Amino acid sequence: MSVMPEPIQIKAPLRHDWQLDEVEALLLMPFNDLLFKAQTVHRVYFDPNEIQVSSLLSIKTGSCSEDCGYCPQSARYDSDLNPEALMPVDAVLKAAQQAKAEGASRFCMGAAWRSPKDRDIERVVEMVQGVKALGMETCVTLGMLTDKQTQALKDGGLDYYNHNLDTSEDYYSEIITTRTYQDRLDTLERVRDAGINVCCGGIVGMGETETDRAKLLLQLAKMPKHPESVPINMLVQVEGTPLHGTESLDPLTFVRTIAVARILMPQSRVRLSAGRKAMSDEMQALCFLAGANSIFYGDKLLTTDNPMTNHDKQLFDRLGVRMGGSSYA
Ligand code: SAM
Ligand code: DTB
Ligand code: SF4
């Protein structure tokens, strides 16, 4: 019989004034000390044996005008992908129903757009309303938004908007040239101001330095309100994209990145996001110990493979972890 651990009730106030040297020092702490610190912080706000699961669906695939160097959906790269127009609402709802039956509590719909057109938003709002009616939380990621579009999504009942910073401001122009870091911050501010929960994180393993990882985490942690969800993606290397062939990151450095995200943003759901297919079960277990408490669940991410659901269920069983649905603590 499993025994619910007692939460440690020392709720230090959330900090938004972290400094770069502090974040760098955390990333470099002795590994055992870092994981102990992260796990201690984690237990203040969360049940350590509960992990939230979100499923992803690409509702519009490929032919994207942007040049994000990691992305198989950019029209500029030859990545062997079949582009698909915006899906009909009923097909999206069928996929959401399946995800719910598998145990997902949140359904995230992603579109390969620089920014949506107003008429696209109308159909996305119908999708959001349909998914909510199934009793699931909703998330969309559609690129840059105008005020009007953000409001339409809010009025449609959207719970979360995903928009990643991807990397540090310094390294950003090595990865993307077709829109700026400030464009991203502007969209995030619109989403926050409209009262939609923010899902914002980045990708590591793109050839960035330790300082870039620290600066990405710092940028997130300095936001006036921490993003409710913080996806940390390990680059999925796709043939044909410019970042294919990048030297892979030390798995323990990835675990450290998760741990520091947890320490800086104690109340946020830190998601062990893309890249799990290439991770061992043991590495994922370390990420959970470091404070990750959310995953993308389902055989596919947007266009690339994710671990099979049966495999994840077995892993959760082996770890004594329950799938949780609770959202922001
Ligand atoms: N087009 C919209 C945008 O870029 O905001 C939404 C979809 S885009 C695919 C969502 C996010 O997926 C990106 O910001 C990036 O962080 C992540 N992503 C895309 N390709 C990836 C890859 N190969 N490995 C890891 N993460 C990836
Ligand atoms: C996020 O941070 N990661 C997800 C989701 N938000 C939209 C996307 C991962 C995409 C991985 C590459 C692909 O499958 O196309
Ligand atoms: Fe387009 Fe988004 Fe991929 Fe960039 S990450 S190429 S904007 S789909």
Short mmCIF file of C-alpha atoms and ligand atoms in Angstrom, two decimals:
data_model
loop_
_atom_site.label_atom_id
_atom_site.label_comp_id
_atom_site.label_asym_id
_atom_site.label_seq_id
_atom_site.Cartn_x
_atom_site.Cartn_y
_atom_site.Cartn_z
CA MET A 1 0.00 0.00 0.00
CA SER A 2 1.43 3.40 -0.90
CA VAL A 3 1.62 6.04 1.79
CA MET A 4 1.02 9.67 0.85
CA PRO A 5 4.13 11.63 1.84
CA GLU A 6 3.51 14.62 4.10
CA PRO A 7 4.12 17.87 2.20
CA ILE A 8 6.83 20.03 3.75
CA GLN A 9 5.00 23.24 4.59
CA ILE A 10 7.61 25.96 4.27
CA LYS A 11 6.30 28.24 1.55
CA ALA A 12 9.02 30.75 0.79
CA PRO A 13 7.69 33.69 -1.23
CA LEU A 14 8.12 33.29 -4.99
CA ARG A 15 11.07 35.31 -6.30
CA HIS A 16 11.10 37.31 -9.51
CA ASP A 17 14.45 39.00 -8.92
CA TRP A 18 16.89 36.17 -9.62
CA GLN A 19 20.32 37.25 -10.83
CA LEU A 20 22.39 35.56 -13.53
CA ASP A 21 25.23 34.60 -11.17
CA GLU A 22 22.75 32.89 -8.85
CA VAL A 23 21.25 30.85 -11.69
CA GLU A 24 24.68 29.90 -13.03
CA ALA A 25 25.74 28.84 -9.54
CA LEU A 26 22.65 26.63 -9.22
CA LEU A 27 23.37 24.96 -12.56
CA LEU A 28 26.90 24.17 -11.37
CA MET A 29 26.06 22.88 -7.88
CA PRO A 30 27.16 19.36 -6.95
CA PHE A 31 24.55 17.14 -8.60
CA ASN A 32 23.31 15.51 -5.39
CA ASP A 33 22.94 18.86 -3.62
CA LEU A 34 21.08 20.30 -6.60
CA LEU A 35 18.63 17.41 -6.78
CA PHE A 36 18.04 17.51 -3.04
CA LYS A 37 17.32 21.23 -3.21
CA ALA A 38 15.00 20.82 -6.20
CA GLN A 39 13.11 17.92 -4.61
CA THR A 40 12.74 19.86 -1.35
CA VAL A 41 11.28 22.87 -3.18
CA HIS A 42 9.08 20.56 -5.26
CA ARG A 43 7.46 19.02 -2.17
CA VAL A 44 6.43 22.39 -0.82
CA TYR A 45 3.92 22.91 -3.61
CA PHE A 46 3.28 19.52 -5.21
CA ASP A 47 2.55 15.88 -4.52
CA PRO A 48 5.87 14.34 -5.70
CA ASN A 49 4.14 11.18 -6.94
CA GLU A 50 1.68 12.87 -9.25
CA ILE A 51 2.42 13.87 -12.84
CA GLN A 52 0.13 15.85 -15.09
CA VAL A 53 -0.26 14.54 -18.64
CA SER A 54 -1.00 16.57 -21.75
CA SER A 55 -1.56 15.21 -25.26
CA LEU A 56 -0.51 17.05 -28.39
CA LEU A 57 -2.10 17.27 -31.81
CA SER A 58 -0.80 19.09 -34.86
CA ILE A 59 -3.94 20.75 -36.21
CA LYS A 60 -2.08 22.39 -39.12
CA THR A 61 1.13 20.82 -40.30
CA GLY A 62 4.16 22.09 -42.21
CA SER A 63 4.62 24.77 -44.92
CA CYS A 64 5.55 27.30 -42.26
CA SER A 65 7.11 30.56 -43.43
CA GLU A 66 9.51 30.80 -40.45
CA ASP A 67 13.13 29.63 -40.33
CA CYS A 68 13.37 28.12 -36.81
CA GLY A 69 16.51 25.99 -37.20
CA TYR A 70 15.17 23.07 -35.15
CA CYS A 71 11.80 22.75 -36.81
CA PRO A 72 10.78 20.12 -39.37
CA GLN A 73 7.67 22.19 -40.19
CA SER A 74 9.51 25.09 -41.80
CA ALA A 75 8.89 25.28 -45.57
CA ARG A 76 12.58 26.19 -45.96
CA TYR A 77 13.94 22.79 -45.02
CA ASP A 78 13.66 19.41 -46.71
CA SER A 79 12.42 17.32 -43.80
CA ASP A 80 10.26 14.71 -45.51
CA LEU A 81 6.99 15.93 -44.02
CA ASN A 82 3.50 15.94 -45.56
CA PRO A 83 2.00 19.40 -45.12
CA GLU A 84 -1.65 19.45 -44.04
CA ALA A 85 -4.21 22.26 -43.95
CA LEU A 86 -6.09 23.23 -40.78
CA MET A 87 -8.01 20.14 -39.63
CA PRO A 88 -11.81 19.99 -39.47
CA VAL A 89 -13.22 20.44 -35.96
CA ASP A 90 -14.79 16.96 -35.74
CA ALA A 91 -11.48 15.22 -36.50
CA VAL A 92 -9.79 17.24 -33.74
CA LEU A 93 -12.51 16.33 -31.25
CA LYS A 94 -12.16 12.65 -32.11
CA ALA A 95 -8.43 12.84 -31.32
CA ALA A 96 -9.18 14.68 -28.07
CA GLN A 97 -11.66 11.99 -27.04
CA GLN A 98 -9.01 9.31 -27.62
CA ALA A 99 -6.46 11.29 -25.60
CA LYS A 100 -8.96 11.61 -22.77
CA ALA A 101 -9.64 7.87 -22.84
CA GLU A 102 -5.87 7.29 -22.52
CA GLY A 103 -5.82 9.50 -19.41
CA ALA A 104 -4.69 12.92 -20.66
CA SER A 105 -6.08 15.86 -18.71
CA ARG A 106 -5.00 18.60 -21.13
CA PHE A 107 -5.24 18.68 -24.92
CA CYS A 108 -2.72 20.90 -26.73
CA MET A 109 -3.32 21.87 -30.32
CA GLY A 110 -0.38 23.17 -32.34
CA ALA A 111 -0.35 24.94 -35.69
CA ALA A 112 2.62 25.61 -37.97
CA TRP A 113 1.95 29.32 -38.40
CA ARG A 114 4.05 32.45 -37.94
CA SER A 115 0.73 33.95 -36.80
CA PRO A 116 -2.87 32.91 -37.42
CA LYS A 117 -5.37 34.68 -39.67
CA ASP A 118 -8.56 35.95 -38.03
CA ARG A 119 -10.65 33.36 -39.85
CA ASP A 120 -8.37 30.59 -38.53
CA ILE A 121 -9.07 31.75 -35.00
CA GLU A 122 -12.80 31.18 -35.47
CA ARG A 123 -12.23 27.49 -36.20
CA VAL A 124 -9.67 27.14 -33.40
CA VAL A 125 -12.21 28.62 -30.96
CA GLU A 126 -14.70 25.93 -32.04
CA MET A 127 -12.03 23.32 -31.32
CA VAL A 128 -11.34 24.82 -27.89
CA GLN A 129 -15.04 24.81 -27.02
CA GLY A 130 -15.46 21.21 -28.19
CA VAL A 131 -12.45 19.99 -26.20
CA LYS A 132 -13.60 21.83 -23.07
CA ALA A 133 -17.02 20.21 -23.43
CA LEU A 134 -15.21 16.85 -23.11
CA GLY A 135 -14.02 17.98 -19.69
CA MET A 136 -10.38 18.52 -20.68
CA GLU A 137 -8.14 21.54 -20.20
CA THR A 138 -7.27 23.28 -23.45
CA CYS A 139 -4.00 24.66 -24.77
CA VAL A 140 -3.13 26.03 -28.21
CA THR A 141 0.11 27.17 -29.81
CA LEU A 142 -0.45 29.20 -32.94
CA GLY A 143 2.47 31.64 -33.16
CA MET A 144 2.26 35.40 -32.65
CA LEU A 145 -1.14 36.84 -31.74
CA THR A 146 -2.83 40.23 -32.08
CA ASP A 147 -4.84 41.70 -29.19
CA LYS A 148 -8.08 40.87 -30.99
CA GLN A 149 -7.11 37.24 -31.55
CA THR A 150 -5.96 36.86 -27.95
CA GLN A 151 -9.29 38.21 -26.73
CA ALA A 152 -11.22 35.88 -29.06
CA LEU A 153 -9.33 32.90 -27.60
CA LYS A 154 -9.99 34.10 -24.06
CA ASP A 155 -13.69 34.63 -24.82
CA GLY A 156 -13.77 31.12 -26.34
CA GLY A 157 -12.67 29.73 -22.97
CA LEU A 158 -9.03 28.82 -23.75
CA ASP A 159 -7.14 27.72 -20.61
CA TYR A 160 -3.46 27.88 -21.74
CA TYR A 161 -1.46 29.45 -24.57
CA ASN A 162 1.92 27.91 -25.39
CA HIS A 163 4.56 30.24 -26.78
CA ASN A 164 8.19 29.38 -26.11
CA LEU A 165 11.17 31.68 -25.78
CA ASP A 166 13.19 28.73 -27.09
CA THR A 167 16.63 29.97 -25.94
CA SER A 168 18.48 32.98 -24.50
CA GLU A 169 18.12 36.36 -26.18
CA ASP A 170 21.85 36.22 -27.04
CA TYR A 171 21.69 32.89 -28.85
CA TYR A 172 18.27 33.44 -30.42
CA SER A 173 19.50 34.93 -33.72
CA GLU A 174 21.59 31.79 -34.35
CA ILE A 175 18.36 29.79 -34.36
CA ILE A 176 15.63 32.07 -35.80
CA THR A 177 15.89 35.20 -37.94
CA THR A 178 12.30 35.69 -39.12
CA ARG A 179 10.93 37.09 -35.85
CA THR A 180 12.53 38.64 -32.82
CA TYR A 181 12.80 37.76 -29.16
CA GLN A 182 10.81 40.89 -28.43
CA ASP A 183 7.99 39.64 -30.72
CA ARG A 184 7.78 36.59 -28.48
CA LEU A 185 7.78 38.61 -25.28
CA ASP A 186 5.04 40.83 -26.71
CA THR A 187 2.78 37.85 -27.49
CA LEU A 188 3.42 36.43 -24.01
CA GLU A 189 2.45 39.75 -22.42
CA ARG A 190 -0.77 39.87 -24.46
CA VAL A 191 -1.68 36.36 -23.36
CA ARG A 192 -0.94 37.16 -19.70
CA ASP A 193 -2.87 40.45 -19.84
CA ALA A 194 -5.90 38.70 -21.36
CA GLY A 195 -6.01 36.36 -18.36
CA ILE A 196 -5.03 33.18 -20.22
CA ASN A 197 -2.59 30.85 -18.41
CA VAL A 198 0.90 30.98 -19.90
CA CYS A 199 2.81 27.91 -21.07
CA CYS A 200 6.34 29.02 -21.90
CA GLY A 201 9.71 27.31 -21.96
CA GLY A 202 12.45 26.45 -24.37
CA ILE A 203 14.69 23.93 -26.06
CA VAL A 204 18.11 22.81 -24.91
CA GLY A 205 20.70 20.79 -26.81
CA MET A 206 20.82 23.31 -29.67
CA GLY A 207 24.54 24.04 -29.23
CA GLU A 208 23.93 26.78 -26.66
CA THR A 209 26.28 27.47 -23.75
CA GLU A 210 25.63 26.99 -20.04
CA THR A 211 25.17 30.77 -19.80
CA ASP A 212 22.51 30.64 -22.52
CA ARG A 213 20.60 28.02 -20.55
CA ALA A 214 20.93 30.16 -17.42
CA LYS A 215 19.70 33.22 -19.31
CA LEU A 216 16.69 31.36 -20.72
CA LEU A 217 15.69 30.18 -17.24
CA LEU A 218 16.31 33.65 -15.83
CA GLN A 219 14.10 35.25 -18.48
CA LEU A 220 11.26 32.91 -17.48
CA ALA A 221 11.81 33.36 -13.74
CA LYS A 222 11.94 37.16 -13.99
CA MET A 223 8.46 37.38 -15.52
CA PRO A 224 6.11 39.32 -13.22
CA LYS A 225 4.11 36.10 -12.94
CA HIS A 226 5.87 32.79 -13.62
CA PRO A 227 4.42 30.79 -16.53
CA GLU A 228 1.96 28.24 -15.13
CA SER A 229 3.54 25.60 -17.38
CA VAL A 230 7.23 25.50 -18.28
CA PRO A 231 8.03 23.01 -21.04
CA ILE A 232 11.71 22.06 -21.20
CA ASN A 233 12.34 20.42 -24.55
CA MET A 234 15.44 18.46 -25.51
CA LEU A 235 16.08 19.14 -29.19
CA VAL A 236 14.59 16.41 -31.37
CA GLN A 237 17.08 16.26 -34.20
CA VAL A 238 15.23 15.95 -37.50
CA GLU A 239 17.08 15.22 -40.73
CA GLY A 240 16.94 18.11 -43.15
CA THR A 241 16.79 20.81 -40.44
CA PRO A 242 19.87 23.01 -39.88
CA LEU A 243 20.28 21.74 -36.30
CA HIS A 244 20.42 18.11 -37.33
CA GLY A 245 23.86 16.82 -36.32
CA THR A 246 24.29 19.22 -33.38
CA GLU A 247 26.47 17.72 -30.65
CA SER A 248 24.11 16.15 -28.14
CA LEU A 249 23.82 17.53 -24.63
CA ASP A 250 25.08 15.57 -21.61
CA PRO A 251 21.89 13.99 -20.19
CA LEU A 252 22.90 15.10 -16.68
CA THR A 253 23.08 18.69 -17.89
CA PHE A 254 19.50 18.29 -19.06
CA VAL A 255 18.49 17.00 -15.61
CA ARG A 256 20.26 19.99 -14.03
CA THR A 257 18.28 22.36 -16.29
CA ILE A 258 15.03 20.79 -15.06
CA ALA A 259 16.16 21.05 -11.43
CA VAL A 260 16.99 24.74 -11.76
CA ALA A 261 13.68 25.46 -13.50
CA ARG A 262 11.95 23.81 -10.51
CA ILE A 263 13.92 25.86 -7.98
CA LEU A 264 13.36 29.17 -9.77
CA MET A 265 9.65 28.57 -10.44
CA PRO A 266 8.44 26.43 -7.51
CA GLN A 267 4.74 26.71 -8.27
CA SER A 268 4.88 26.02 -12.02
CA ARG A 269 4.29 22.73 -13.78
CA VAL A 270 7.72 21.93 -15.23
CA ARG A 271 7.17 19.70 -18.24
CA LEU A 272 9.65 17.10 -19.42
CA SER A 273 8.67 17.79 -23.02
CA ALA A 274 10.11 16.84 -26.41
CA GLY A 275 13.01 14.41 -26.58
CA ARG A 276 11.75 11.68 -24.20
CA LYS A 277 11.86 9.06 -26.97
CA ALA A 278 15.66 9.29 -26.92
CA MET A 279 15.87 9.25 -23.10
CA SER A 280 16.28 6.16 -20.96
CA ASP A 281 13.65 5.41 -18.31
CA GLU A 282 16.34 6.09 -15.72
CA MET A 283 17.06 9.54 -17.11
CA GLN A 284 13.35 10.37 -17.07
CA ALA A 285 13.17 9.17 -13.45
CA LEU A 286 15.97 11.59 -12.60
CA CYS A 287 14.05 14.40 -14.33
CA PHE A 288 11.02 13.63 -12.14
CA LEU A 289 13.26 13.60 -9.07
CA ALA A 290 14.57 16.99 -10.22
CA GLY A 291 11.02 18.34 -10.14
CA ALA A 292 9.51 17.71 -13.57
CA ASN A 293 5.83 16.98 -12.99
CA SER A 294 4.25 17.02 -16.39
CA ILE A 295 4.83 15.21 -19.69
CA PHE A 296 3.52 15.08 -23.23
CA TYR A 297 1.73 11.78 -23.44
CA GLY A 298 0.69 9.97 -26.60
CA ASP A 299 2.57 8.25 -29.40
CA LYS A 300 3.23 11.51 -31.26
CA LEU A 301 4.39 15.00 -30.36
CA LEU A 302 3.46 17.29 -33.26
CA THR A 303 5.25 15.58 -36.14
CA THR A 304 7.84 13.39 -34.39
CA ASP A 305 7.54 10.26 -32.26
CA ASN A 306 6.99 10.21 -28.51
CA PRO A 307 7.21 7.09 -26.30
CA MET A 308 4.26 4.72 -26.68
CA THR A 309 1.54 5.23 -24.07
CA ASN A 310 1.93 1.64 -22.81
CA HIS A 311 5.58 2.27 -22.15
CA ASP A 312 4.78 5.44 -20.18
CA LYS A 313 2.11 3.61 -18.16
CA GLN A 314 4.65 0.93 -17.26
CA LEU A 315 7.22 3.55 -16.31
CA PHE A 316 4.69 5.31 -14.07
CA ASP A 317 3.84 1.95 -12.45
CA ARG A 318 7.52 1.20 -11.84
CA LEU A 319 7.95 4.61 -10.23
CA GLY A 320 4.71 4.50 -8.23
CA VAL A 321 3.59 7.65 -10.01
CA ARG A 322 -0.04 8.55 -10.62
CA MET A 323 -1.35 10.51 -13.59
CA GLY A 324 -2.80 13.68 -12.17
CA GLY A 325 -5.17 16.09 -13.73
CA SER A 326 -4.81 19.00 -11.41
CA SER A 327 -3.68 22.11 -13.11
CA TYR A 328 -2.01 25.12 -11.61
CA ALA A 329 -1.45 24.65 -7.90
N1 SAM B 1 4.33 27.75 -34.92
C1 SAM B 1 4.09 28.09 -33.58
C2 SAM B 1 5.30 28.69 -32.88
O1 SAM B 1 6.42 28.46 -33.33
O2 SAM B 1 5.10 29.38 -31.89
C3 SAM B 1 3.58 26.93 -32.75
C4 SAM B 1 4.13 25.53 -32.98
S1 SAM B 1 5.88 25.30 -32.67
C5 SAM B 1 6.16 23.73 -33.41
C6 SAM B 1 5.92 25.07 -30.91
C7 SAM B 1 7.25 24.81 -30.26
O3 SAM B 1 7.67 23.48 -30.50
C8 SAM B 1 8.44 25.63 -30.69
O4 SAM B 1 8.46 26.91 -30.14
C9 SAM B 1 9.58 24.80 -30.14
O5 SAM B 1 9.89 25.21 -28.83
C10 SAM B 1 9.02 23.37 -30.14
N2 SAM B 1 9.74 22.53 -31.13
C11 SAM B 1 9.57 22.53 -32.46
N3 SAM B 1 10.40 21.66 -33.07
C12 SAM B 1 11.13 21.08 -32.08
C13 SAM B 1 12.17 20.11 -32.06
N4 SAM B 1 12.65 19.59 -33.19
N5 SAM B 1 12.68 19.74 -30.87
C14 SAM B 1 12.21 20.29 -29.72
N6 SAM B 1 11.23 21.22 -29.68
C15 SAM B 1 10.70 21.63 -30.84
C1 DTB B 2 6.48 22.48 -26.51
O1 DTB B 2 7.20 23.15 -25.71
N1 DTB B 2 6.87 21.37 -27.11
C2 DTB B 2 5.82 20.86 -27.97
C3 DTB B 2 4.66 21.85 -27.70
N2 DTB B 2 5.24 22.80 -26.82
C4 DTB B 2 3.93 22.44 -28.79
C5 DTB B 2 6.22 20.67 -29.37
C6 DTB B 2 7.38 19.72 -29.54
C7 DTB B 2 7.59 19.51 -31.00
C8 DTB B 2 8.67 18.51 -31.29
C9 DTB B 2 8.88 18.34 -32.75
C10 DTB B 2 7.69 17.82 -33.49
O2 DTB B 2 7.08 16.79 -33.10
O3 DTB B 2 7.36 18.38 -34.55
FE1 SF4 B 3 6.94 27.52 -37.89
FE2 SF4 B 3 6.57 27.23 -35.27
FE3 SF4 B 3 8.14 25.52 -36.64
FE4 SF4 B 3 8.98 27.99 -36.23
S1 SF4 B 3 8.56 26.46 -34.66
S2 SF4 B 3 9.06 26.87 -38.19
S3 SF4 B 3 7.06 29.14 -36.36
S4 SF4 B 3 5.97 25.79 -36.87
#
